CSV table of C-alpha atoms in Angstrom, one decimal:
chain,number,residue,atom,x,y,z
A,156,MET,CA,7.8,-23.9,-5.5
A,157,PRO,CA,5.1,-24.1,-2.8
A,158,ASP,CA,1.7,-25.6,-3.5
A,159,GLN,CA,-0.5,-23.4,-5.6
A,160,PRO,CA,-3.4,-21.8,-3.6
A,161,GLU,CA,-6.9,-22.5,-4.6
A,162,MET,CA,-8.4,-19.8,-6.8
A,163,SER,CA,-11.8,-18.9,-8.2
A,164,PRO,CA,-12.2,-18.1,-11.9
A,165,ALA,CA,-12.7,-14.4,-10.9
A,166,THR,CA,-9.4,-14.4,-9.0
A,167,LYS,CA,-7.5,-16.0,-11.9
A,168,GLU,CA,-8.9,-13.3,-14.3
A,169,LEU,CA,-7.9,-10.5,-11.9
A,170,LEU,CA,-4.4,-11.9,-11.6
A,171,LYS,CA,-4.0,-11.9,-15.4
A,172,LYS,CA,-4.8,-8.2,-15.4
A,173,VAL,CA,-2.5,-7.5,-12.5
A,174,ARG,CA,0.3,-9.2,-14.4
A,175,MET,CA,-0.3,-6.7,-17.3
A,176,ILE,CA,0.7,-3.8,-15.1
A,177,VAL,CA,3.9,-5.5,-13.9
A,178,PRO,CA,6.8,-4.1,-15.9
A,179,PRO,CA,9.4,-6.5,-17.3
A,180,MET,CA,13.0,-5.9,-16.3
A,181,LEU,CA,14.4,-4.5,-19.5
A,182,GLU,CA,18.0,-3.4,-20.2
A,183,LYS,CA,16.8,0.0,-21.2
A,184,PHE,CA,15.5,0.7,-17.7
A,185,HIS,CA,17.7,2.6,-15.3
A,186,LYS,CA,17.8,2.8,-11.5
A,187,GLY,CA,14.6,4.0,-10.1
A,188,MET,CA,12.4,3.4,-13.1
A,189,LEU,CA,10.9,0.2,-11.5
A,190,GLY,CA,9.6,2.1,-8.6
A,191,ARG,CA,10.5,4.9,-6.1
A,192,VAL,CA,8.2,4.4,-3.1
A,193,ALA,CA,8.3,6.2,0.2
A,194,VAL,CA,6.7,5.4,3.6
A,195,ILE,CA,5.9,8.2,6.0
A,196,GLY,CA,5.7,6.9,9.6
A,197,GLY,CA,7.9,5.8,12.3
A,198,SER,CA,7.9,7.6,15.6
A,199,GLU,CA,9.7,7.1,18.9
A,200,ASN,CA,7.5,4.2,20.0
A,201,TYR,CA,6.8,2.6,16.6
A,202,THR,CA,9.7,1.6,14.4
A,203,GLY,CA,8.6,-1.8,13.0
A,204,ALA,CA,5.6,-0.8,10.9
A,205,PRO,CA,7.4,1.6,8.5
A,206,TYR,CA,10.2,-1.0,8.1
A,207,PHE,CA,7.8,-3.8,7.2
A,208,SER,CA,6.0,-1.6,4.7
A,209,ALA,CA,9.1,-0.3,3.0
A,210,MET,CA,10.7,-3.8,2.9
A,211,ALA,CA,7.5,-5.3,1.4
A,212,SER,CA,7.8,-2.6,-1.3
A,213,ALA,CA,11.4,-3.5,-1.9
A,214,ARG,CA,11.0,-7.2,-1.8
A,215,LEU,CA,8.1,-7.0,-4.3
A,216,GLY,CA,10.5,-5.2,-6.7
A,217,ALA,CA,10.6,-1.5,-6.2
A,218,ASP,CA,14.0,-0.1,-7.1
A,219,LEU,CA,14.2,2.5,-4.3
A,220,SER,CA,12.4,2.3,-0.9
A,221,HIS,CA,12.4,5.3,1.4
A,222,VAL,CA,11.3,5.7,5.0
A,223,ILE,CA,10.6,9.2,6.3
A,224,CYS,CA,10.5,9.2,10.1
A,225,THR,CA,11.6,10.9,13.3
A,226,PRO,CA,15.3,10.9,14.3
A,227,PRO,CA,14.9,8.4,17.1
A,228,ALA,CA,13.0,6.0,14.8
A,229,ALA,CA,15.6,6.5,12.0
A,230,ASN,CA,18.4,5.4,14.3
A,231,VAL,CA,16.6,2.2,15.0
A,232,ILE,CA,15.3,1.5,11.5
A,233,LYS,CA,18.7,1.9,9.9
A,234,THR,CA,19.9,-1.0,12.0
A,235,TYR,CA,17.1,-3.2,10.6
A,236,SER,CA,18.3,-3.1,7.0
A,237,PRO,CA,20.9,-1.3,4.9
A,238,ASN,CA,18.6,-1.7,1.9
A,239,LEU,CA,16.3,1.2,2.9
A,240,MET,CA,17.0,4.9,2.6
A,241,VAL,CA,16.0,6.4,5.9
A,242,HIS,CA,15.3,10.1,6.3
A,243,PRO,CA,15.1,11.5,9.8
A,244,ILE,CA,12.8,14.5,8.9
A,245,MET,CA,9.6,14.1,10.9
A,246,ARG,CA,9.3,15.7,14.4
A,247,GLU,CA,7.1,15.0,17.4
A,248,SER,CA,5.8,17.3,20.0
A,249,PRO,CA,7.0,19.2,21.9
A,250,SER,CA,9.0,21.0,19.3
A,251,SER,CA,9.7,24.6,18.3
A,252,THR,CA,9.5,23.6,14.7
A,253,SER,CA,6.2,24.2,12.8
A,254,ALA,CA,4.4,21.6,10.8
A,255,SER,CA,5.0,23.6,7.6
A,256,SER,CA,8.8,23.7,8.3
A,257,VAL,CA,8.9,19.9,8.8
A,258,ALA,CA,6.7,19.3,5.8
A,259,THR,CA,8.8,21.4,3.4
A,260,PRO,CA,11.7,18.9,2.8
A,261,VAL,CA,9.2,16.0,2.6
A,262,ILE,CA,7.2,17.9,0.0
A,263,ALA,CA,10.4,18.5,-2.0
A,264,MET,CA,10.9,14.8,-2.2
A,265,LEU,CA,7.4,14.1,-3.8
A,266,THR,CA,8.4,14.9,-7.3
A,267,HIS,CA,11.0,12.1,-7.2
A,268,LEU,CA,8.4,9.5,-6.1
A,269,HIS,CA,6.0,7.2,-7.9
A,270,SER,CA,3.8,6.6,-4.8
A,271,LEU,CA,3.6,7.5,-1.1
A,272,VAL,CA,2.5,5.3,1.8
A,273,ILE,CA,1.4,7.3,4.9
A,274,GLY,CA,0.6,5.9,8.3
A,275,PRO,CA,2.7,2.9,9.4
A,276,GLY,CA,4.0,3.7,12.9
A,277,LEU,CA,2.9,7.4,12.5
A,278,GLY,CA,1.1,7.7,15.8
A,279,ARG,CA,-1.3,10.5,16.8
A,280,ASP,CA,1.1,13.2,17.9
A,281,GLU,CA,-0.3,16.6,17.0
A,282,LEU,CA,2.8,17.8,15.1
A,283,MET,CA,3.1,14.5,13.2
A,284,GLN,CA,-0.5,14.6,12.2
A,285,ALA,CA,-0.4,18.3,11.1
A,286,THR,CA,2.7,17.6,9.1
A,287,VAL,CA,1.1,14.7,7.3
A,288,ALA,CA,-2.0,16.8,6.5
A,289,GLU,CA,0.3,19.3,4.7
A,290,VAL,CA,2.0,16.5,2.8
A,291,ILE,CA,-1.3,15.0,1.7
A,292,THR,CA,-2.4,18.3,0.4
A,293,ALA,CA,0.8,18.7,-1.6
A,294,ALA,CA,0.7,15.2,-2.9
A,295,ARG,CA,-2.8,15.8,-4.2
A,296,GLU,CA,-1.6,18.9,-6.1
A,297,LYS,CA,1.1,16.8,-7.7
A,298,LYS,CA,-1.4,13.9,-8.4
A,299,LEU,CA,0.9,11.5,-6.5
A,300,PRO,CA,-0.8,8.1,-5.7
A,301,LEU,CA,-1.3,7.7,-1.9
A,302,VAL,CA,-1.8,4.7,0.4
A,303,LEU,CA,-3.2,5.6,3.8
A,304,ASP,CA,-3.2,3.2,6.8
A,305,ALA,CA,-3.2,3.1,10.6
A,306,ASP,CA,-3.0,6.6,12.2
A,307,ALA,CA,-3.2,8.3,8.8
A,308,LEU,CA,-6.8,7.0,8.8
A,309,TRP,CA,-7.3,8.6,12.2
A,310,LEU,CA,-6.3,11.9,10.6
A,311,ILE,CA,-8.9,11.3,7.8
A,312,GLN,CA,-11.5,10.7,10.4
A,313,GLN,CA,-10.9,14.2,11.7
A,314,LYS,CA,-10.4,15.8,8.3
A,315,PRO,CA,-12.1,13.7,5.5
A,316,ASP,CA,-11.8,16.5,3.0
A,317,LEU,CA,-8.0,15.9,2.8
A,318,VAL,CA,-8.8,12.9,0.5
A,319,ARG,CA,-12.4,13.4,-0.5
A,320,GLY,CA,-12.7,13.2,-4.3
A,321,TYR,CA,-9.0,12.2,-4.7
A,322,LYS,CA,-9.1,9.2,-7.0
A,323,GLU,CA,-5.4,8.5,-6.7
A,324,CYS,CA,-5.9,7.5,-3.1
A,325,VAL,CA,-6.2,4.0,-1.4
A,326,LEU,CA,-7.4,3.7,2.2
A,327,THR,CA,-6.7,0.3,3.9
A,328,PRO,CA,-8.9,0.2,7.1
A,329,ASN,CA,-9.5,-2.8,9.2
A,330,VAL,CA,-13.0,-3.5,10.4
A,331,VAL,CA,-12.7,-1.1,13.4
A,332,GLU,CA,-11.1,1.7,11.4
A,333,PHE,CA,-13.7,1.2,8.7
A,334,GLY,CA,-16.5,1.7,11.2
A,335,ARG,CA,-14.9,4.9,12.6
A,336,LEU,CA,-14.4,6.3,9.1
A,337,ALA,CA,-18.0,5.5,8.1
A,338,GLN,CA,-19.2,7.3,11.3
A,339,ALA,CA,-17.0,10.3,10.6
A,340,VAL,CA,-18.4,10.9,7.1
A,341,GLY,CA,-22.0,10.1,8.2
A,342,VAL,CA,-22.4,6.8,6.5
A,343,ASP,CA,-24.8,4.3,8.1
A,344,THR,CA,-23.6,0.9,6.9
A,345,GLU,CA,-26.1,-0.9,9.2
A,346,GLY,CA,-23.3,-3.2,10.2
A,347,ASP,CA,-22.4,-4.1,6.6
A,348,THR,CA,-18.7,-3.9,6.1
A,349,GLY,CA,-18.8,-5.9,2.9
A,350,ARG,CA,-19.8,-4.9,-0.6
A,351,ARG,CA,-22.6,-2.4,0.3
A,352,GLY,CA,-20.8,-0.8,3.2
A,353,CYS,CA,-17.5,-0.6,1.3
A,354,GLN,CA,-19.2,1.0,-1.7
A,355,ALA,CA,-21.0,3.5,0.6
A,356,LEU,CA,-17.9,4.6,2.3
A,357,ALA,CA,-16.0,5.0,-1.0
A,358,ASN,CA,-18.8,7.0,-2.4
A,359,ALA,CA,-19.1,9.2,0.7
A,360,LEU,CA,-15.4,10.0,0.2
A,361,GLY,CA,-15.9,10.9,-3.4
A,362,GLY,CA,-14.6,7.7,-5.1
A,363,VAL,CA,-11.4,7.0,-3.2
A,364,MET,CA,-10.4,3.3,-3.3
A,365,VAL,CA,-11.2,1.5,0.0
A,366,VAL,CA,-9.6,-1.8,0.9
A,367,ARG,CA,-11.5,-3.1,3.9
A,368,LYS,CA,-9.3,-5.7,5.4
A,369,GLY,CA,-10.8,-8.8,7.0
A,370,GLY,CA,-11.5,-12.5,6.6
A,371,VAL,CA,-12.3,-11.5,3.1
A,372,ASP,CA,-11.0,-8.2,1.8
A,373,TRP,CA,-13.4,-5.9,0.1
A,374,ILE,CA,-12.0,-3.4,-2.5
A,375,SER,CA,-14.1,-0.7,-4.0
A,376,ASP,CA,-14.2,2.9,-5.4
A,377,GLY,CA,-18.0,2.9,-5.0
A,378,THR,CA,-18.8,1.6,-8.4
A,379,ASP,CA,-20.2,-1.9,-9.2
A,380,GLU,CA,-17.6,-2.5,-11.9
A,381,ARG,CA,-14.7,-1.8,-9.6
A,382,THR,CA,-15.9,-3.6,-6.4
A,383,VAL,CA,-14.0,-6.8,-5.9
A,384,THR,CA,-13.1,-9.2,-3.2
A,385,GLY,CA,-9.7,-10.4,-2.0
A,386,GLU,CA,-10.7,-14.0,-1.1
A,387,GLY,CA,-7.4,-15.8,-1.2
A,388,GLU,CA,-6.8,-18.0,1.7
A,389,GLY,CA,-4.6,-16.4,4.4
A,390,GLY,CA,-3.0,-17.7,7.5
A,391,ARG,CA,-4.9,-18.0,10.8
A,392,LYS,CA,-2.5,-16.0,13.0
A,393,ARG,CA,-3.5,-12.4,13.4
A,394,SER,CA,-0.2,-11.0,14.7
A,395,GLY,CA,0.3,-7.2,14.3
A,396,GLY,CA,2.1,-5.7,11.3
A,397,GLN,CA,0.7,-7.8,8.6
A,398,GLY,CA,-1.2,-4.8,7.2
A,399,ASP,CA,2.2,-3.2,6.6
A,400,THR,CA,3.0,-5.8,4.0
A,401,LEU,CA,-0.2,-4.7,2.3
A,402,THR,CA,0.6,-1.0,2.2
A,403,GLY,CA,4.1,-1.6,0.9
A,404,SER,CA,2.8,-4.0,-1.8
A,405,ILE,CA,0.2,-1.6,-3.0
A,406,GLY,CA,2.8,1.2,-3.1
A,407,THR,CA,5.0,-0.8,-5.5
A,408,LEU,CA,2.0,-1.8,-7.6
A,409,LEU,CA,1.0,1.8,-7.9
A,410,ALA,CA,4.5,2.7,-9.0
A,411,TRP,CA,4.3,0.0,-11.7
A,412,ARG,CA,0.9,1.3,-12.6
A,413,ASN,CA,2.5,4.6,-13.4
A,414,MET,CA,4.9,2.9,-15.8
A,415,TYR,CA,2.0,1.0,-17.4
A,416,LEU,CA,-0.1,4.2,-17.9
A,417,GLU,CA,3.0,6.0,-19.4
A,418,GLY,CA,3.5,3.1,-21.9
A,419,GLN,CA,7.1,2.5,-20.9
A,420,TRP,CA,7.1,-1.0,-22.3
A,421,ASP,CA,5.0,-2.8,-24.9
A,422,THR,CA,1.9,-2.9,-22.7
A,423,GLU,CA,-1.4,-4.7,-23.3
A,424,GLY,CA,-4.9,-4.5,-22.1
A,425,GLY,CA,-5.6,-0.8,-22.8
A,426,MET,CA,-6.6,-0.2,-19.2
A,427,GLY,CA,-7.2,3.2,-17.7
A,428,ARG,CA,-6.4,4.9,-14.4
A,429,GLU,CA,-9.5,3.8,-12.5
A,430,GLU,CA,-9.2,0.1,-13.4
A,431,THR,CA,-5.5,0.0,-12.8
A,432,LEU,CA,-5.9,1.7,-9.4
A,433,MET,CA,-8.3,-1.1,-8.4
A,434,LEU,CA,-5.9,-3.7,-9.7
A,435,ALA,CA,-3.0,-2.3,-7.7
A,436,ALA,CA,-5.2,-2.3,-4.5
A,437,TRP,CA,-6.5,-5.8,-5.2
A,438,GLY,CA,-3.1,-7.1,-6.2
A,439,GLY,CA,-1.6,-5.9,-2.9
A,440,SER,CA,-4.4,-7.7,-1.1
A,441,ALA,CA,-3.8,-10.9,-3.0
A,442,ILE,CA,0.0,-10.9,-2.4
A,443,THR,CA,-0.4,-10.1,1.3
A,444,ARG,CA,-2.9,-12.9,1.8
A,445,GLU,CA,-0.6,-15.4,0.0
A,446,CYS,CA,2.3,-14.2,2.1
A,447,SER,CA,0.2,-14.9,5.2
A,448,ARG,CA,-0.7,-18.3,3.9
A,449,LEU,CA,2.9,-19.3,3.1
A,450,ALA,CA,4.2,-17.9,6.4
A,451,PHE,CA,1.5,-19.7,8.4
A,452,MET,CA,2.3,-23.0,6.8
A,453,LYS,CA,5.9,-22.7,8.0
A,454,ARG,CA,5.5,-20.9,11.3
A,455,GLY,CA,1.9,-21.6,12.5
A,456,ARG,CA,1.2,-20.1,15.9
A,457,SER,CA,4.6,-18.4,16.1
A,458,LEU,CA,4.0,-16.3,12.9
A,459,GLN,CA,5.2,-12.7,13.1
A,460,ALA,CA,5.1,-9.8,10.6
A,461,SER,CA,8.7,-10.3,9.6
A,462,ASP,CA,7.8,-13.8,8.3
A,463,LEU,CA,5.5,-12.2,5.7
A,464,THR,CA,8.3,-10.0,4.5
A,465,GLU,CA,10.4,-13.1,3.6
A,466,GLU,CA,7.4,-14.5,1.6
A,467,VAL,CA,6.8,-11.5,-0.6
A,468,PRO,CA,9.0,-12.6,-3.6
A,469,VAL,CA,7.6,-16.2,-3.2
A,470,ALA,CA,4.0,-14.9,-3.3
A,471,PHE,CA,4.8,-12.8,-6.3
A,472,GLU,CA,6.2,-15.8,-8.2
A,473,THR,CA,3.3,-18.0,-7.1
A,474,LEU,CA,0.5,-15.6,-8.1
A,475,ILE,CA,1.9,-13.5,-10.9
A,476,GLY,CA,5.2,-15.0,-12.1
A,477,GLU,CA,8.1,-13.3,-13.9
A,478,LYS,CA,7.8,-12.3,-17.5
A,479,GLU,CA,10.0,-14.0,-20.1
A,480,GLU,CA,11.5,-10.6,-21.0
A,481,SER,CA,12.9,-10.4,-17.5
A,482,LYS,CA,14.8,-13.7,-17.5
A,483,LEU,CA,18.4,-14.1,-18.4
């Protein structure tokens, strides 16, 4: 077991609450109940990001992890791991296929999912963006929890009403993406990307959950009671792809949140939808930062995104730990 990270009393208290939404592994549960998560992304030029996101979801403990991507990306991602279900549905321009036609089979999958991550490796192709816009609209209608990152955030800059007021949505911008989103919705943060700025952006978007990634992560839905910091120590290497571990981790925690809210085991805490959404977002941040710390201790300057993937189960055990009911 690696050395325990230093934690503030507030962090310890939040981890106790995150542990409450983590389901035990019980004999009565069947395949898929512990999480069915999909990642939409993966284009001709970007195949690593959706893989890292989906693998983080799987290594954290989701039963089923899907990647929905373009055919060229699918051929590559399938060679990365046989543990992922890869669906070559998405299409890039030029194509004679309409966005609605591409979106139809994706939307048909939504009823079988607990959460959906959109953005890793998505790119800004017009057809890809239009397809995702239709999927987001359908996901809202089905009240499916969403995690939006990378070029899905670029889409939200253009069309903020796609998520405005949807309180089952988590946005994960870095500082640059945060600034662009704020500008798009007319929020003047006066350079504050911390508590005040994060709350202002979340409120401008009608109470969505914002995870502003940085040296300290700020998580907020615009309210004081659900504005928290992810302050765990991370590694010092800023290689690309680490945010994909975050999106996949949040995706799995949102799936487990669904089980908690449905009372599928002897739950505790009596927490509601808003608090548990914040805990899923914060928990994903905490796990990702611990993965970064652990990987950096081993790899230092050579750290890559794939190193974080290997640390996901270790970070879970370090921060949250397995429940007694799950052990043989």
